[in-house]
Coordinates of C-alpha atoms in Angstrom, one line a residue:
X10 CA 30.1 -5.1 9.9
X11 CA 26.7 -6.3 10.4
X12 CA 23.6 -3.6 10.7
X13 CA 21.1 -4.3 13.6
X14 CA 17.9 -5.5 12.7
X15 CA 14.1 -6.2 14.0
X16 CA 11.2 -7.6 12.4
X17 CA 7.6 -6.4 13.3
X18 CA 5.5 -9.0 13.2
X19 CA 2.0 -8.8 13.7
X20 CA -1.6 -10.9 15.6
X21 CA -3.1 -10.0 12.6
X22 CA -3.3 -8.7 9.2
X23 CA -3.7 -5.0 9.7
X24 CA -2.6 -4.8 13.1
X25 CA 0.1 -1.4 12.0
X26 CA 2.6 -3.8 10.8
X27 CA 3.6 -1.1 8.3
X28 CA 3.3 1.9 10.0
X29 CA 4.5 1.2 13.2
X30 CA 7.7 0.2 11.0
X31 CA 7.4 3.4 9.0
X32 CA 7.2 5.0 12.7
X33 CA 10.5 3.2 13.7
X34 CA 12.5 3.7 10.8
X35 CA 11.4 7.8 10.9
X36 CA 12.6 7.7 14.8
X37 CA 15.9 5.9 13.8
X38 CA 16.7 8.5 10.6
X39 CA 16.0 11.5 12.8
X40 CA 18.4 10.2 15.8
X41 CA 21.2 10.1 13.2
X42 CA 20.8 6.0 12.1
X43 CA 21.1 5.4 8.6
X44 CA 18.6 2.8 8.3
X45 CA 16.6 0.8 5.6
X46 CA 13.0 -0.9 5.5
X47 CA 13.0 -4.4 4.7
X48 CA 9.8 -7.0 3.8
X49 CA 10.9 -10.1 2.4
X50 CA 7.3 -11.1 1.0
X51 CA 4.4 -8.6 0.1
X52 CA 0.7 -9.0 -1.1
X53 CA -0.2 -6.4 -2.7
X54 CA -2.1 -4.3 -5.8
X55 CA -0.2 -1.1 -4.2
X56 CA 2.8 -1.0 -5.6
X57 CA 5.6 1.6 -6.7
X58 CA 8.5 1.5 -9.4
X59 CA 11.9 2.7 -8.3
X60 CA 13.9 4.4 -10.0
X61 CA 15.9 1.4 -11.5
X62 CA 12.8 0.1 -13.0
X63 CA 12.1 -2.4 -9.9
X64 CA 8.5 -3.0 -9.0
X65 CA 7.7 -3.0 -5.1
X66 CA 5.5 -2.9 -2.4
X67 CA 3.8 0.5 -2.0
X68 CA 4.3 0.6 1.5
X69 CA 8.4 -0.5 1.6
X70 CA 8.4 2.7 -0.7
X71 CA 6.8 4.7 1.9
X72 CA 9.0 3.4 4.6
X73 CA 11.8 4.4 2.6
X74 CA 10.4 8.2 2.4
X75 CA 10.3 8.0 6.1
X76 CA 14.5 6.3 6.4
X77 CA 15.1 9.7 3.7
X78 CA 16.4 6.8 1.4
X79 CA 15.5 5.7 -2.3
X80 CA 13.5 2.8 -2.7
X81 CA 15.5 -0.4 -4.3
X82 CA 14.1 -4.3 -5.2
X83 CA 16.4 -5.1 -1.9
X84 CA 13.6 -3.6 0.2
X85 CA 10.9 -6.2 -1.1
X86 CA 12.3 -8.8 -3.0
X87 CA 9.3 -10.6 -3.5
X88 CA 5.7 -9.4 -4.3
X89 CA 2.6 -10.9 -5.0
X90 CA -0.2 -9.4 -6.8
X91 CA -3.4 -11.5 -6.9
X92 CA -5.6 -12.0 -10.1
X93 CA -8.4 -13.4 -8.3
X94 CA -8.8 -15.9 -5.3
X95 CA -6.3 -18.3 -5.8
X96 CA -3.2 -17.0 -8.4
X97 CA -1.1 -14.0 -8.3
X98 CA 1.7 -12.4 -10.3
X99 CA 5.3 -13.5 -8.6
X100 CA 7.4 -10.4 -8.8
X101 CA 11.2 -11.7 -7.8
X102 CA 13.5 -8.4 -7.6
X103 CA 11.6 -6.5 -9.3
X104 CA 10.3 -8.1 -12.1
X105 CA 7.3 -10.7 -13.1
X106 CA 8.2 -14.6 -13.1
X107 CA 5.2 -15.7 -14.1
X108 CA 1.6 -16.0 -12.3
X109 CA 1.2 -19.0 -9.7
X110 CA -1.4 -20.2 -7.8
X111 CA -1.4 -20.2 -3.9
X112 CA -0.6 -24.0 -3.7
X113 CA 2.0 -24.3 -6.5
X114 CA 3.9 -21.4 -4.6
X115 CA 3.6 -22.4 -1.0
X116 CA 3.9 -26.3 -2.2
X117 CA 7.5 -25.4 -3.1
X118 CA 8.4 -22.4 -4.7
X119 CA 8.4 -19.9 -1.8
X120 CA 10.6 -21.9 0.5
X121 CA 13.3 -22.1 -2.3
X122 CA 13.1 -18.5 -2.4
X123 CA 14.4 -18.1 1.2
X124 CA 17.8 -17.9 0.3
X125 CA 17.2 -14.7 -2.0
X126 CA 15.7 -12.6 0.8
X127 CA 18.4 -13.9 3.1
X128 CA 20.6 -12.7 1.0
X129 CA 18.7 -9.3 -0.1
X130 CA 18.6 -8.7 4.1
X131 CA 22.2 -9.0 4.3
X132 CA 23.2 -6.8 1.5
X133 CA 20.8 -4.2 3.4
X134 CA 22.7 -5.1 6.6
X135 CA 26.2 -4.6 5.4
X136 CA 25.1 -1.3 4.4
X137 CA 22.9 0.2 6.3
X138 CA 23.2 0.6 10.3
X139 CA 20.1 -1.3 11.0
X140 CA 17.0 -3.0 8.6
X141 CA 13.2 -2.3 10.0
X142 CA 11.7 -5.8 8.8
X143 CA 8.0 -6.0 8.3
X144 CA 6.1 -9.4 8.9
X145 CA 2.9 -10.6 6.8
X146 CA -0.2 -11.4 8.3
X147 CA 0.5 -13.4 11.8
X148 CA 3.5 -15.2 12.6
X149 CA 1.6 -18.1 14.3
X150 CA -0.3 -19.3 10.9
X151 CA 0.8 -23.2 11.8
X152 CA -0.3 -24.0 8.8
X153 CA 2.2 -22.1 6.3
X154 CA 5.2 -22.4 8.8
X155 CA 7.2 -24.7 7.2
X156 CA 7.2 -23.0 3.9
X157 CA 7.0 -19.5 5.7
X158 CA 9.9 -17.1 4.3
X159 CA 8.6 -13.4 5.4
X160 CA 7.6 -14.1 9.3
X161 CA 9.6 -16.7 11.5
X162 CA 11.4 -18.0 8.5
X163 CA 13.0 -15.0 8.5
X164 CA 13.8 -14.4 11.7
X165 CA 15.3 -17.8 12.1
X166 CA 17.2 -17.2 9.2
X167 CA 18.5 -13.9 10.2
X168 CA 18.6 -14.2 14.1
X169 CA 16.5 -11.2 14.1
X170 CA 14.6 -9.7 17.4
X171 CA 10.4 -9.9 16.8
X172 CA 8.5 -7.3 17.9
X173 CA 4.4 -8.2 17.8
X174 CA 1.9 -5.8 17.1
X175 CA -1.6 -6.1 18.2
X176 CA -4.8 -3.7 17.3
X177 CA -6.3 -3.6 20.7
X178 CA -9.3 -1.4 18.7
X179 CA -10.6 -4.6 17.6
X180 CA -10.7 -6.3 21.2
X181 CA -9.0 -9.1 22.4
X182 CA -5.6 -8.1 22.2
X183 CA -4.2 -10.4 25.3
X184 CA -5.5 -13.0 23.7
X185 CA -3.7 -12.4 20.7
X186 CA -0.7 -11.6 22.1
X187 CA -0.5 -14.8 24.2
X188 CA -2.1 -17.3 21.5
X189 CA 0.5 -15.8 18.8
X190 CA 3.5 -16.9 21.2
X191 CA 1.7 -20.3 22.2
X192 CA 1.6 -21.2 18.8
X193 CA 5.3 -21.4 18.1
X194 CA 8.2 -23.7 18.4
X195 CA 10.8 -23.1 21.2
X196 CA 13.0 -21.7 19.0
X197 CA 11.0 -19.5 17.2
X198 CA 9.6 -17.8 20.7
X199 CA 13.5 -17.7 21.6
X200 CA 13.2 -14.9 19.2
X201 CA 10.1 -12.9 20.2
X202 CA 11.1 -10.5 22.5
X203 CA 7.6 -8.7 23.0
X204 CA 4.7 -7.0 22.3
X205 CA 3.2 -3.3 21.3
X206 CA 0.4 -2.2 21.6
X207 CA -1.5 -0.3 18.8
X208 CA -4.4 2.1 18.4
X209 CA -5.1 2.4 21.9
X210 CA -7.7 5.0 22.9
X211 CA -8.7 6.1 26.8
X212 CA -6.3 5.9 30.3
X213 CA -2.8 3.6 29.9
X214 CA -3.0 3.3 33.3
X215 CA -6.5 1.2 33.2
X216 CA -4.3 -0.9 30.4
X217 CA -1.4 -1.3 33.0
X218 CA -3.0 -4.2 35.1
X219 CA -3.4 -6.5 31.6
X220 CA 0.2 -5.4 30.5
X221 CA 1.7 -6.8 33.8
X222 CA -0.4 -10.1 33.6
X223 CA 0.9 -10.6 30.5
X224 CA 4.6 -10.4 31.2
X225 CA 3.9 -12.8 33.5
X226 CA 1.9 -15.3 31.5
X227 CA 4.8 -15.1 28.6
X228 CA 7.9 -13.4 30.2
X229 CA 7.8 -10.6 28.0
X230 CA 7.6 -7.1 28.4
X231 CA 5.4 -4.8 26.7
X232 CA 7.4 -2.2 24.4
X233 CA 4.6 1.0 23.7
X234 CA 1.4 1.4 23.5
X235 CA 0.5 3.6 21.1
X236 CA -2.7 6.0 21.2
X237 CA -5.1 5.8 18.4
X238 CA -4.6 8.4 15.6
X239 CA -6.7 9.7 12.6
X240 CA -5.0 9.8 9.3
X241 CA -1.6 7.6 9.6
X242 CA -3.3 4.3 7.2
X243 CA -0.9 6.1 4.6
X244 CA 0.4 3.5 1.4
X245 CA -2.0 0.4 2.7
X246 CA -0.9 -2.7 1.2
X247 CA -4.1 -3.7 -0.5
X248 CA -7.8 -3.5 -0.9
X249 CA -8.8 -6.9 -1.2
X250 CA -9.8 -7.3 2.0
X251 CA -11.5 -3.9 2.7
X252 CA -14.8 -3.9 2.1
X253 CA -14.7 0.1 0.1
X254 CA -18.3 0.0 0.7
X255 CA -18.8 3.5 2.0
X256 CA -15.0 4.0 2.5
X257 CA -14.1 7.7 1.9
X258 CA -10.9 8.7 1.6
X259 CA -9.5 10.7 4.7
X260 CA -9.7 14.4 3.7
X261 CA -8.1 17.7 4.8
X262 CA -9.8 19.6 7.5
X263 CA -9.5 22.5 5.7
X264 CA -12.5 24.6 4.7
X265 CA -12.3 25.1 0.5
X266 CA -10.7 28.3 -0.7
X267 CA -13.8 28.9 -3.4
X268 CA -17.4 29.0 -2.6
X269 CA -18.4 25.0 -3.7
X270 CA -16.9 21.7 -2.9
X271 CA -15.0 19.3 -5.4
X272 CA -17.2 15.8 -5.6
X273 CA -14.5 13.1 -6.5
X274 CA -16.1 9.5 -6.5
X275 CA -14.0 6.4 -7.5
X276 CA -15.4 3.7 -9.0
X277 CA -14.5 0.4 -6.6
X278 CA -13.6 -2.1 -9.8
X279 CA -12.2 -5.5 -8.9
X280 CA -8.4 -6.3 -8.3
X281 CA -8.4 -2.2 -8.0
X282 CA -4.6 -1.7 -7.3
X283 CA -2.6 1.8 -6.6
X284 CA -5.7 3.2 -5.6
X285 CA -3.5 5.3 -3.5
X286 CA -2.9 7.9 -6.8
X287 CA -6.6 9.9 -5.2
X288 CA -4.9 10.8 -1.8
X289 CA -3.5 13.7 -3.4
X290 CA -6.9 14.8 -4.1
X291 CA -8.0 13.9 -0.8
X292 CA -5.2 16.2 0.4
X293 CA -6.5 19.3 -1.0
X294 CA -8.9 21.7 0.8
X295 CA -12.7 21.3 -0.3
X296 CA -12.0 17.6 -2.4
X297 CA -13.8 14.7 -0.8
X298 CA -13.3 11.6 -2.3
X299 CA -15.2 8.3 -2.1
X300 CA -15.0 4.7 -3.2
X301 CA -18.6 3.6 -4.9
X302 CA -19.9 0.5 -6.8
X303 CA -23.3 2.2 -7.7
X304 CA -24.5 3.8 -10.9
X305 CA -26.5 6.6 -8.8
X306 CA -23.2 7.6 -7.1
X307 CA -21.7 9.0 -9.6
X308 CA -24.7 11.4 -10.0
X309 CA -23.8 14.3 -7.8
X310 CA -19.8 13.3 -8.7
X311 CA -18.2 16.3 -10.3
X312 CA -15.0 14.1 -11.6
X313 CA -15.1 10.4 -11.7
X314 CA -11.8 8.2 -11.6
X315 CA -11.5 4.2 -13.2
X316 CA -8.8 3.4 -11.4
X317 CA -5.9 0.8 -12.1
X318 CA -6.7 -2.9 -12.1
X319 CA -4.9 -6.0 -12.0
X320 CA -8.0 -7.7 -14.1
X321 CA -8.7 -4.5 -16.7
X322 CA -11.3 -6.9 -18.8
X323 CA -12.7 -7.8 -15.4
X324 CA -13.4 -4.6 -14.4
X325 CA -14.6 -3.6 -17.6
X326 CA -17.3 -6.6 -17.0
X327 CA -18.1 -5.4 -13.8
X328 CA -18.4 -1.9 -14.3
X329 CA -21.0 -3.3 -17.6
X330 CA -22.9 -6.1 -14.8
X331 CA -23.3 -2.9 -12.4
X332 CA -25.0 -0.4 -14.5
X333 CA -21.7 2.0 -14.4
X334 CA -20.8 1.6 -17.7
X335 CA -23.9 3.3 -18.5
X336 CA -23.3 5.9 -16.1
X337 CA -19.8 7.0 -16.8
X338 CA -20.6 6.7 -21.0
X339 CA -24.2 9.2 -19.9
X340 CA -21.4 11.1 -18.2
X341 CA -18.8 11.5 -21.5
X342 CA -22.0 12.5 -23.4
X343 CA -22.8 15.3 -20.8
X344 CA -19.4 16.7 -21.1
X345 CA -19.1 15.9 -17.2
X346 CA -15.3 15.0 -16.4
X347 CA -13.9 11.3 -16.0
X348 CA -10.2 10.2 -15.4
X349 CA -9.1 6.8 -16.1
X350 CA -5.8 6.0 -14.9
X351 CA -3.3 2.6 -15.8
X352 CA -6.4 -0.4 -15.9
X353 CA -9.0 2.6 -15.9
X354 CA -7.5 4.3 -19.1
X355 CA -7.7 0.7 -20.6
X356 CA -11.2 0.2 -20.5
X357 CA -12.4 3.6 -21.2
X358 CA -10.7 3.1 -24.4
X359 CA -12.2 1.5 -27.9
X360 CA -11.1 -2.4 -27.2
X361 CA -8.8 -4.5 -25.8
X362 CA -7.1 -7.4 -26.9
X363 CA -5.5 -9.5 -23.9
X364 CA -4.0 -12.8 -24.2
X365 CA -1.8 -12.4 -21.3
X366 CA -3.4 -11.0 -18.2
X367 CA -7.3 -12.8 -18.8
X368 CA -6.2 -14.3 -22.2
X369 CA -10.2 -13.1 -23.6
X370 CA -8.7 -12.0 -26.9
X371 CA -10.2 -9.3 -28.0
X372 CA -13.0 -7.3 -25.8
X373 CA -14.7 -4.3 -26.9
X374 CA -13.9 -1.0 -24.0
X375 CA -16.1 1.5 -23.3
X376 CA -15.2 3.4 -26.4
X377 CA -15.1 6.8 -24.6
X378 CA -11.6 7.7 -25.7
X379 CA -10.1 7.1 -29.0
X380 CA -7.5 4.3 -27.9
X381 CA -7.0 0.5 -28.8
X382 CA -4.6 -1.5 -26.4
X383 CA -3.1 -4.9 -26.7
X384 CA -1.5 -6.8 -23.6
X385 CA 2.1 -7.7 -24.1
X386 CA 3.9 -10.0 -22.6
X387 CA 7.0 -7.7 -21.3
X388 CA 5.8 -5.7 -18.5
X389 CA 6.2 -1.3 -19.0
X390 CA 7.9 -0.3 -15.5
X391 CA 9.2 2.8 -16.1
X392 CA 9.1 6.6 -14.3
X393 CA 8.5 8.7 -16.5
X394 CA 8.2 13.1 -16.3
X395 CA 6.8 15.2 -18.8
X396 CA 4.4 17.9 -19.0
X397 CA 0.4 18.8 -18.8
X398 CA -1.8 21.7 -18.4
X399 CA 1.3 23.9 -18.9
X400 CA 3.0 22.3 -15.4
X401 CA 5.7 20.0 -15.3
X402 CA 4.3 16.3 -14.3
X403 CA 6.0 13.2 -12.4
X404 CA 4.3 9.6 -12.2
X405 CA 5.4 5.7 -12.9
X406 CA 4.1 3.1 -15.0
X407 CA 2.8 -0.4 -14.2
X408 CA 0.9 -2.3 -16.9
X409 CA 1.0 -5.1 -19.5
X410 CA -1.0 -2.5 -21.6
X411 CA 0.2 -1.0 -24.5
X412 CA -1.8 1.9 -26.0
X413 CA -2.6 3.2 -29.0
X414 CA -3.7 6.4 -29.4
X415 CA -5.6 7.5 -32.5
X416 CA -6.8 11.0 -32.0
X417 CA -8.1 13.2 -28.9
X418 CA -5.3 15.5 -27.6
X419 CA -2.1 14.2 -25.7
X420 CA -2.3 14.1 -22.3
X421 CA 0.5 12.7 -20.5
X422 CA 0.9 9.9 -23.2
X423 CA -2.7 9.1 -23.2
X424 CA -5.1 11.0 -24.6
X425 CA -8.1 13.7 -23.9
X426 CA -11.4 13.7 -25.4
X427 CA -14.1 16.5 -24.1
X428 CA -14.2 15.7 -20.4
X429 CA -12.5 11.9 -20.8
X430 CA -9.1 11.8 -19.7
X431 CA -7.2 8.5 -19.5
X432 CA -3.3 7.7 -19.1
X433 CA -0.6 5.4 -17.9
X434 CA 1.3 7.3 -15.4
X435 CA 0.1 6.3 -11.6
X436 CA 1.2 9.3 -9.3
X437 CA 0.5 11.9 -11.9
X438 CA -1.7 14.1 -8.9
X439 CA 1.0 14.3 -6.9
X440 CA 3.1 17.0 -8.6
X441 CA 1.3 19.9 -7.1
X442 CA 1.2 22.5 -10.1
X443 CA -0.2 19.8 -12.2
X444 CA -3.1 19.1 -9.9
X445 CA -3.9 22.3 -9.4
X446 CA -4.4 22.6 -12.7
X447 CA -6.3 19.9 -13.5
X448 CA -8.6 20.4 -10.4
X449 CA -9.2 23.6 -12.5
X450 CA -10.3 22.0 -15.7
X451 CA -12.9 19.6 -13.6
X452 CA -14.3 22.7 -11.7
X453 CA -14.8 24.6 -14.6
X454 CA -16.8 21.2 -16.5
X455 CA -18.8 20.7 -13.8
X456 CA -19.7 24.3 -13.4
X457 CA -18.6 24.6 -10.0
X458 CA -16.7 27.3 -8.1
X459 CA -14.3 25.7 -6.8
X460 CA -10.8 27.1 -6.2
X461 CA -7.6 24.9 -5.6
X462 CA -5.7 26.0 -2.8
X463 CA -2.5 27.9 -3.7
X464 CA 0.0 26.3 -1.0
X465 CA -1.0 22.1 -1.1
X466 CA 2.1 20.6 -1.1
X467 CA 1.5 16.8 -1.1
X468 CA 5.2 16.0 -0.5
X469 CA 4.7 18.0 2.2
X470 CA 1.7 16.3 3.6
X471 CA 3.3 13.7 3.1
X472 CA 6.1 14.2 5.4
X473 CA 4.1 15.7 8.0
X474 CA 2.5 12.0 8.3
X475 CA 6.0 10.4 8.3
X476 CA 6.7 12.4 11.3
X477 CA 3.8 11.8 13.1
X478 CA 4.6 8.4 13.3
X479 CA 8.2 9.2 14.3
X480 CA 6.7 10.9 17.3
X481 CA 4.4 7.7 17.9
X482 CA 7.1 6.0 18.5
X483 CA 9.2 8.3 20.3
X484 CA 6.7 10.1 22.9
X485 CA 4.9 6.2 23.6
X486 CA 7.4 3.2 23.2
X487 CA 10.5 2.6 25.5
X488 CA 12.7 3.2 22.3
X489 CA 15.9 2.7 24.9
X490 CA 14.9 -1.1 25.0
X491 CA 13.9 -0.8 21.1
X492 CA 17.5 -0.1 20.2
X493 CA 18.7 -2.6 22.6
X494 CA 16.7 -5.0 19.9
X495 CA 17.4 -3.5 17.6
X496 CA 21.4 -3.3 18.2
X497 CA 21.9 -6.7 20.4
X498 CA 18.7 -9.2 19.6
X499 CA 16.2 -10.8 21.4
X500 CA 16.7 -10.8 25.1
X501 CA 18.7 -14.4 26.8
X502 CA 16.9 -16.6 28.7
X503 CA 13.1 -15.9 27.4
X504 CA 10.8 -18.6 28.7
X505 CA 9.3 -21.2 26.5
X506 CA 4.9 -20.4 26.6
X507 CA 3.0 -24.1 25.9
X508 CA 1.7 -25.8 24.3
X509 CA 4.2 -24.4 21.2
X510 CA 3.6 -25.2 17.4
X511 CA 1.6 -28.9 16.9
X512 CA 4.4 -30.9 15.4

């Protein structure tokens, strides 16, 4: 027996597809439905490692948590990790299979993956009562429709009803809804069941005349109006499209436990990956996290984090060009805390031999840690566990760089030299006891009277966020109608909206 399904598409990128998908998943699992997430193809630098050692988009790992199940490669069979403006690493069923230009991928490779994608979805649907799929960008990208496998391509192949999400906070949501449908072929339009308004502020009754007119124009209903809520953008897919100038991770509103706050500056390096590592810091009362790209912005920081990146050598050059490399060296000389994670750890080392990622050969690092890095063709994908600062730690590793530590103190398979720490372990700061111990070390080195809260549970906070997403769906969407879509597909007889897709 095949389980039900639904594709959550969007009028644009960042319309809210990921969080709506997670919200529907959490609502369904609370109703006793055995549900799984799915995204055929994901373009993201935020990824995660499953227990089986497969790399998938972190958004799908978050959605699996919303379903209260373990993530697997089936949930995100194709992951594209940008390495620049025109090329990406292609990760297929959790394993990298090579670099490819956008032209080469859309020119044929993508369509050949449709069979794999359909098979993965079919396997999930044979196991679960329902599979909630997430699209990418917009289903009306008419230049890419011929090779599409993530929006209407998978919807047509698997006969999935489609719910189109629009971000009304941006404006133009009615035109976006109408235009999305009107640019699809008659066969695609048959599957577009209706719309979901996201991020609405104000009185819904003022919106209803527009929704009625939209129904009259398209023959499709609106399945819900979700109000704007702060702090729901958990595990974002991608930092490439977002300017991080002045961006601050949403921190807890709770006051600090000690007398001082702790300021964390994250270097917004190019091709930044897994910047969600710092979310656990931002969840701590009294910790303020911001992204920076100027050396003067490090001056008042108590901790500077150099995060992961898909372009280690490029990020290293960027730090030098911006003057941030010199600022980091001054911090280290003054005994002020610096933490490097994955690519950031490699940057802090003595030198990098890279014949894989940048193919630049030997490049000098910042020399702040006694570490030498050699890039291996095979990617390390593991879920390590261990102990640091007297506390149990779990994490995950995603990297080509192999680090040889020649000195310092051991630290999560990396090392510490004075006030500079480095590790390949993503997610380590989500281990509550370790995070508190690390922040006490940082506060002491920074001379701050900061005290970590004794009871902050990052896992519990994540569960609260996922429940808030489920609440949004339960309280502001027509859940009976949504379930009918999942169970029975798009309503029959939906009208064609001209002009349709161009020939």
